[in-house]
Short mmCIF file of C-alpha atoms in Angstrom, two decimals:
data_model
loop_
_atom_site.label_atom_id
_atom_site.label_comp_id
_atom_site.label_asym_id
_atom_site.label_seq_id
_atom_site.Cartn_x
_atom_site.Cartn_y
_atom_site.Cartn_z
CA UNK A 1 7.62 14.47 6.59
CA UNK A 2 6.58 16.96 3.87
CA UNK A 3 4.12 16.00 1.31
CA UNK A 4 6.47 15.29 -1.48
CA UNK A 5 8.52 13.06 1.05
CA UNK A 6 4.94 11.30 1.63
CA UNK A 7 4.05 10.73 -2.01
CA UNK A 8 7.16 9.35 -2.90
CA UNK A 9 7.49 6.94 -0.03
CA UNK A 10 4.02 5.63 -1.10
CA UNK A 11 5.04 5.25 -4.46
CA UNK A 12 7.92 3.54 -3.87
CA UNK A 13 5.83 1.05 -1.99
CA UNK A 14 3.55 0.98 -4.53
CA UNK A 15 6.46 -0.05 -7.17
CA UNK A 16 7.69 -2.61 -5.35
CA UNK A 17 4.29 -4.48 -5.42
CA UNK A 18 3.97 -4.49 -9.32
CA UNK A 19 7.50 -6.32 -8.92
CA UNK A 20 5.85 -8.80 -6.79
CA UNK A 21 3.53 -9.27 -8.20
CA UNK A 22 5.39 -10.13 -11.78
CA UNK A 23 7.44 -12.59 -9.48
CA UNK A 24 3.92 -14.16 -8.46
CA UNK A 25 5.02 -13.25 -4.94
CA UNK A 26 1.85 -12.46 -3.93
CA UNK A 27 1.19 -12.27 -0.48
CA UNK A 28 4.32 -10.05 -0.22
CA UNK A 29 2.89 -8.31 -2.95
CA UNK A 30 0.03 -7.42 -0.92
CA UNK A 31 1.78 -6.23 2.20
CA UNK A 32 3.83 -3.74 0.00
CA UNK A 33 0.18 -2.65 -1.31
CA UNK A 34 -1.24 -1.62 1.91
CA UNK A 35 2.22 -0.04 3.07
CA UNK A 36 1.40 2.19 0.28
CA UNK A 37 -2.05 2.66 0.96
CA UNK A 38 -0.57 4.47 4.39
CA UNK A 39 1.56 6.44 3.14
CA UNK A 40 -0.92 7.49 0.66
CA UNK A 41 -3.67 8.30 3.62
CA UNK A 42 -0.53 10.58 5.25
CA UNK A 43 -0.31 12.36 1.93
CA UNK A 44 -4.01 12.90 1.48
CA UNK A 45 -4.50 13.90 4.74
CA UNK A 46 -1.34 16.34 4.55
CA UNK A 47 -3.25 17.47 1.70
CA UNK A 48 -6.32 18.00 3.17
CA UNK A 49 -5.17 19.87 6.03
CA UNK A 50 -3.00 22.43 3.49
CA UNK A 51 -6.14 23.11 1.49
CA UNK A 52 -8.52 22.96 3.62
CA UNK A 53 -11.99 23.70 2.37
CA UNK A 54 -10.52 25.25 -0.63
CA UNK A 55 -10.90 22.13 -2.84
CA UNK A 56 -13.03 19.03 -1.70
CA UNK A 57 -12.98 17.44 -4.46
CA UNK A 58 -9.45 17.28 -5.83
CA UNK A 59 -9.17 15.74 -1.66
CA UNK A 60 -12.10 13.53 -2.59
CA UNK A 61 -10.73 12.51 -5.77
CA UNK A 62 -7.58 11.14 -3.53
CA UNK A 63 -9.21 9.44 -1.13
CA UNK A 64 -11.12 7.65 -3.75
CA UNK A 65 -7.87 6.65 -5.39
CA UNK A 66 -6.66 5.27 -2.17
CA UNK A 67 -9.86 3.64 -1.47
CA UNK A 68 -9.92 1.63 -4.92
CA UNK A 69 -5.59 0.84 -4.35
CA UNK A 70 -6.90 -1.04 -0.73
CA UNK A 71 -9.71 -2.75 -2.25
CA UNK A 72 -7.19 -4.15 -5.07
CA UNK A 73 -4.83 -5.02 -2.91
CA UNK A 74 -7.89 -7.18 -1.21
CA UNK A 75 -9.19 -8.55 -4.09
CA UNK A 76 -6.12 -11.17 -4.23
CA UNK A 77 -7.91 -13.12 -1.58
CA UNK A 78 -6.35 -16.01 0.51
CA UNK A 79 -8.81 -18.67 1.69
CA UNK A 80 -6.12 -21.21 3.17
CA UNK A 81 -5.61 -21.08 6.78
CA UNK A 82 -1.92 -21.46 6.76
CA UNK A 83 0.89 -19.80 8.04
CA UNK A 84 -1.16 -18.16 10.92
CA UNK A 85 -4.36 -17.92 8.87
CA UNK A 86 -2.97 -14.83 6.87
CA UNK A 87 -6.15 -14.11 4.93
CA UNK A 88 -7.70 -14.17 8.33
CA UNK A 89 -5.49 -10.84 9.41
CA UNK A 90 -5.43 -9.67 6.12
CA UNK A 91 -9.40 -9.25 5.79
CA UNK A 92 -9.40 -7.63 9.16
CA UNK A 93 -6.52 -4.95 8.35
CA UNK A 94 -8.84 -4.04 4.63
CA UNK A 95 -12.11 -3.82 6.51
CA UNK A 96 -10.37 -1.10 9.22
CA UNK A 97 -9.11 0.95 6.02
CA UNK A 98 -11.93 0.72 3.68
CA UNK A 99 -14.29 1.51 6.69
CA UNK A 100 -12.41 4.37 7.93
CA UNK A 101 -12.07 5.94 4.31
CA UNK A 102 -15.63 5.52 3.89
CA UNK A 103 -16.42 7.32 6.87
CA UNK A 104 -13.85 9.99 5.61
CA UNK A 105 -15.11 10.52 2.63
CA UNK A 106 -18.94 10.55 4.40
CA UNK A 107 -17.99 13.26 6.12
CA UNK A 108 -15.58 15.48 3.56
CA UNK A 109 -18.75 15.20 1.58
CA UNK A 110 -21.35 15.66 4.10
CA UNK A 111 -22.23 19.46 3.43
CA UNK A 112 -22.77 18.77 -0.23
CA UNK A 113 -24.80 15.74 0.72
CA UNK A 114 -27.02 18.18 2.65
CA UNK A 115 -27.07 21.28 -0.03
CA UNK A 116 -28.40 17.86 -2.37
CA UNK A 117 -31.29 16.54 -0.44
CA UNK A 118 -32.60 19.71 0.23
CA UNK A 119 -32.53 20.70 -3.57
CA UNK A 120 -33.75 17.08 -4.47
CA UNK A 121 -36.68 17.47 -2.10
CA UNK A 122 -37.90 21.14 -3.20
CA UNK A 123 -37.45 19.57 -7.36
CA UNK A 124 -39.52 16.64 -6.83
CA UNK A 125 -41.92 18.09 -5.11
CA UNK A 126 -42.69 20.31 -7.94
CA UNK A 127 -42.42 17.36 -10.28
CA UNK A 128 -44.62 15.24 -8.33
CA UNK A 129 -46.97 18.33 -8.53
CA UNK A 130 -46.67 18.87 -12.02
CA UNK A 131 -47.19 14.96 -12.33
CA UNK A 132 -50.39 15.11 -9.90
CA UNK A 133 -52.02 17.67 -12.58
CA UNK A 134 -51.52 16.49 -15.68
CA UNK A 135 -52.11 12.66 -16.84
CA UNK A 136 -49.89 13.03 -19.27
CA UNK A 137 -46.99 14.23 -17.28
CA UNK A 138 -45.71 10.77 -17.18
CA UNK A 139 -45.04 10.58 -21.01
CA UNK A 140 -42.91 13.31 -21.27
CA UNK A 141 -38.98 13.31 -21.73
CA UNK A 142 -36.81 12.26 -18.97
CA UNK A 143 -35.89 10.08 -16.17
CA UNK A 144 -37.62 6.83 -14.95
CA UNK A 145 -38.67 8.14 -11.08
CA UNK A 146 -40.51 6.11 -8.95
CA UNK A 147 -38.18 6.11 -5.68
CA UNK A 148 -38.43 8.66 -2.60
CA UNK A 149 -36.93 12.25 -3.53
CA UNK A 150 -34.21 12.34 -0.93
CA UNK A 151 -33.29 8.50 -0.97
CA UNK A 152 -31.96 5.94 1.61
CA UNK A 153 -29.77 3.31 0.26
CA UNK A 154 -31.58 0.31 1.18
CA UNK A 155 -28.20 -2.19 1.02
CA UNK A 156 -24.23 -2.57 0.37
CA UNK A 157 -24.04 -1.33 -3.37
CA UNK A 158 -27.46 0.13 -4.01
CA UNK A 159 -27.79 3.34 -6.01
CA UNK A 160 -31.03 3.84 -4.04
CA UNK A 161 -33.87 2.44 -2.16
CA UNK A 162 -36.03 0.15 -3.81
CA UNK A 163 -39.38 0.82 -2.86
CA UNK A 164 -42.26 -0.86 -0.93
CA UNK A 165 -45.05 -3.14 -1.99
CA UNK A 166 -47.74 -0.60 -0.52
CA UNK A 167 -49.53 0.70 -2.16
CA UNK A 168 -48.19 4.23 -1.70
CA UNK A 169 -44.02 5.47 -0.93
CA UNK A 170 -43.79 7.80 1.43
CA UNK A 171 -40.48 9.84 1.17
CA UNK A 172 -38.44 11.31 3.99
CA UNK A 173 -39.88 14.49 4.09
CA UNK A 174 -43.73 12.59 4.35
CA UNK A 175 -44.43 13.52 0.74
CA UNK A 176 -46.84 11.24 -0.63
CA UNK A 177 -45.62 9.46 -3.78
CA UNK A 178 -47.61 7.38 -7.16
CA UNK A 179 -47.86 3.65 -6.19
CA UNK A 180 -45.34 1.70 -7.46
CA UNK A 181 -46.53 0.82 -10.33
CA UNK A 182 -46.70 4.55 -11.95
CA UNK A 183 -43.94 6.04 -13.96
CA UNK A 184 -43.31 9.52 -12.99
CA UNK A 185 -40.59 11.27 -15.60
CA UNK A 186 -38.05 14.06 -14.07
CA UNK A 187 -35.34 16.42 -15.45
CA UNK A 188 -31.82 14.98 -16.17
CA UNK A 189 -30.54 17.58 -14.06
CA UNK A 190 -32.62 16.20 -11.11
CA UNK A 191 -31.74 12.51 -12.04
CA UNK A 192 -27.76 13.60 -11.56
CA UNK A 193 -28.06 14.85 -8.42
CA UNK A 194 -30.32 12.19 -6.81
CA UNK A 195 -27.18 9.43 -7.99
CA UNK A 196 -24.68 12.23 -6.32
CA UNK A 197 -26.58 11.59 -3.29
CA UNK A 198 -27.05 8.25 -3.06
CA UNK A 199 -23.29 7.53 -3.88
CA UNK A 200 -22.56 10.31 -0.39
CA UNK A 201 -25.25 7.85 1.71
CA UNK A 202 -23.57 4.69 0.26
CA UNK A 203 -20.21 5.47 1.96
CA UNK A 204 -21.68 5.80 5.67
CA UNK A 205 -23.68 2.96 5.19
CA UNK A 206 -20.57 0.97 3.82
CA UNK A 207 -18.31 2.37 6.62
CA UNK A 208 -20.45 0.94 9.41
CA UNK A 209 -20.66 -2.62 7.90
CA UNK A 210 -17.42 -2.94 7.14
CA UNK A 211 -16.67 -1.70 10.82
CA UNK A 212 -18.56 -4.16 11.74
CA UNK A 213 -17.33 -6.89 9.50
CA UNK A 214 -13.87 -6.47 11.06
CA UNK A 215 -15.30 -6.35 14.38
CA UNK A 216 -16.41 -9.91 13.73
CA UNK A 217 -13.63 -11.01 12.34
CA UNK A 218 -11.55 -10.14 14.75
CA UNK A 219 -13.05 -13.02 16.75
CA UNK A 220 -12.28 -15.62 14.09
CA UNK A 221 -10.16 -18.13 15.80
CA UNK A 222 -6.96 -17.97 18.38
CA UNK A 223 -4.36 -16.54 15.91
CA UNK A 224 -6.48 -14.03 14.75
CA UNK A 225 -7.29 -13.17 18.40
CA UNK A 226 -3.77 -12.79 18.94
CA UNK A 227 -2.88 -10.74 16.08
CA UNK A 228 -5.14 -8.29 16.93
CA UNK A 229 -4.07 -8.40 20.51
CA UNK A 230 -0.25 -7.73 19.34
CA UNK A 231 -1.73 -4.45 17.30
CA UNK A 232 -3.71 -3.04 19.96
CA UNK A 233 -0.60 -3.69 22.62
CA UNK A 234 1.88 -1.67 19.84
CA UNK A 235 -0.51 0.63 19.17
CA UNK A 236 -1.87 1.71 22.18
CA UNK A 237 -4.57 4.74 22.19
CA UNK A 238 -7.57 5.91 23.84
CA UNK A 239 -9.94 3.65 21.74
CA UNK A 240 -10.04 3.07 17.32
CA UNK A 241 -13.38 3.88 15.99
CA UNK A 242 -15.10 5.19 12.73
CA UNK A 243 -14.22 8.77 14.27
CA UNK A 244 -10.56 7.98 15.06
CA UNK A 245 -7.58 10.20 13.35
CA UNK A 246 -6.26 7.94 10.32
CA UNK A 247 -2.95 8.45 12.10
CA UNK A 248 -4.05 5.62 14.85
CA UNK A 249 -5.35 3.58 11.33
CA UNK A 250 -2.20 3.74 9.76
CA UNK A 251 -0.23 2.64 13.36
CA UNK A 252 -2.88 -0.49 13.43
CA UNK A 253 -2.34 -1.17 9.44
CA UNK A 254 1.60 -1.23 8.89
CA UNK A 255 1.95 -3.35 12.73
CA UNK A 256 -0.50 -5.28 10.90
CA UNK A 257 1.83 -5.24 8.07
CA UNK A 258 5.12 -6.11 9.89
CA UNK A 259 3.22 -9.08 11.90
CA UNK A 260 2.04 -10.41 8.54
CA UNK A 261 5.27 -10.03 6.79
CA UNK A 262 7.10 -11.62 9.77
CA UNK A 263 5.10 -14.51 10.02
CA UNK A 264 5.92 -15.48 5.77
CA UNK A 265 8.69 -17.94 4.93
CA UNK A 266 11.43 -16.54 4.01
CA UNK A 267 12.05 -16.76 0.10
CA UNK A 268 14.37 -19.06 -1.60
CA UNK A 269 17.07 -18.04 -3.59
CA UNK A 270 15.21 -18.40 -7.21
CA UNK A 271 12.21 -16.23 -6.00
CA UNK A 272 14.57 -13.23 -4.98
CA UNK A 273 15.61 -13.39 -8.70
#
């Protein structure tokens, strides 16, 4: 299929779960949702391989969008255990997509993650030396900064790591830091590009635990087991990991799809309307 074909099929999808959702159909609803949401990663990645390098971050940008249109679709949770435990499935088919975007957009990314921590590194060490001579360096204009220069997100969410109680932080690099306790100003400029990287570390870090999150999952009971069994049987490949081609993600998420949707009662009459 070309692009356009892609795009339109997706939005079609899309479409068709707003109207579900007005009908308060919602577990269809959310089916229709992640149909999109593979037809969507076909596009992106259509796009992707069309531009190439030429423009990351229009590609980004899309796989973002994608990203936050699976999450939604997640957030209309279902706790009950019925029909087959659909929540159950459900979780497991939104943890293999938001992990496997994650990862994508780790590695689309991962070059400008680099350029960053070197040029976050080289800028506060020269602030921390600039801070070192002068006591009143800490007074001047700028940006609270009292976390290692090239930071590692410490959990799910973070914008950066939070520090030790020692008495000194030691960065990456082995840069001595001021204890905790010491406010250390830095440039805007600097302050920008440390959130940049911490939001490019946040999405490997998020990738793996929501791998593993569905790996756990995955366990959760017989129908579950089964479920997943059916997808790997329809889908069969040489393995699904964080590394796998999001074509073998999108075979996994719409048999996940069709399972799910077989599995619902069929609607009556009034609910069509």
């Amino acid at each position: 299929m070309s692009i356009e074909e892609l795009l339109n099929i997706a939005k079609q999808h899309k479409k068709r779960g707003d109207v579900l959702k007005q009908r308060q159909r919602f577990k269809e609803m959310v089916l229709a949702y992640f149909h999109a949401v593979c037809y969507f990663l076909l596009n992106n990645e259509a796009r992707e391989q069309r531009l190439g390098t030429k423009d990351v971050r229009e590609i980004t940008s899309q796989y973002y969008s994608t990203l936050e249109l699976c999450r939604y679709a997640y957030h209309f949770k279902f706790h009950d255990r019925s029909e087959g435990n659909f929540g159950g499935k459900l979780k497991i088919l939104s943890y293999w997509c938001q992990a496997l975007l994650r990862y994508r957009l780790f590695r689309l990314q991962l070059n400008e993650g680099i350029v960053l921590s070197h040029s976050i590194n080289k800028m506060s060490a020269q602030v921390n030396a600039a801070a070192s001579k002068s006591p009143q360096a800490g007074r001047h204009s700028g940006e609270p900064y009292s976390q290692s220069p090239t930071p590692s997100p410490a959990s799910v969410g973070s914008v950066g790591s939070q520090g030790s109680n020692d008495s000194k932080t030691t960065s990456m690099s082995g840069m001595s830091l001021p204890s905790p306790g010491t406010t250390v100003t830095i440039p805007q400029h600097l302050h920008s590009q440390y959130m940049k990287y911490v939001r490019i570390c946040d999405n490997v870090l998020l990738a793996q635990q929501l791998w593993d999150q569905a790996e756990a999952n995955s366990r959760d009971g017989r129908d579950v087991i089964e479920f997943v069994g059916a997808i790997k049987r329809r889908c069969a490949s040489d393995g699904f990991s964080l590394n796998s081609p999001l074509e073998t993600l999108v075979c996994r998420i719409l048999t996940g799809v069709e399972l799910l949707h077989a599995a619902l009662p069929r609607p009556t009459p009034s609910s069509r309307s």
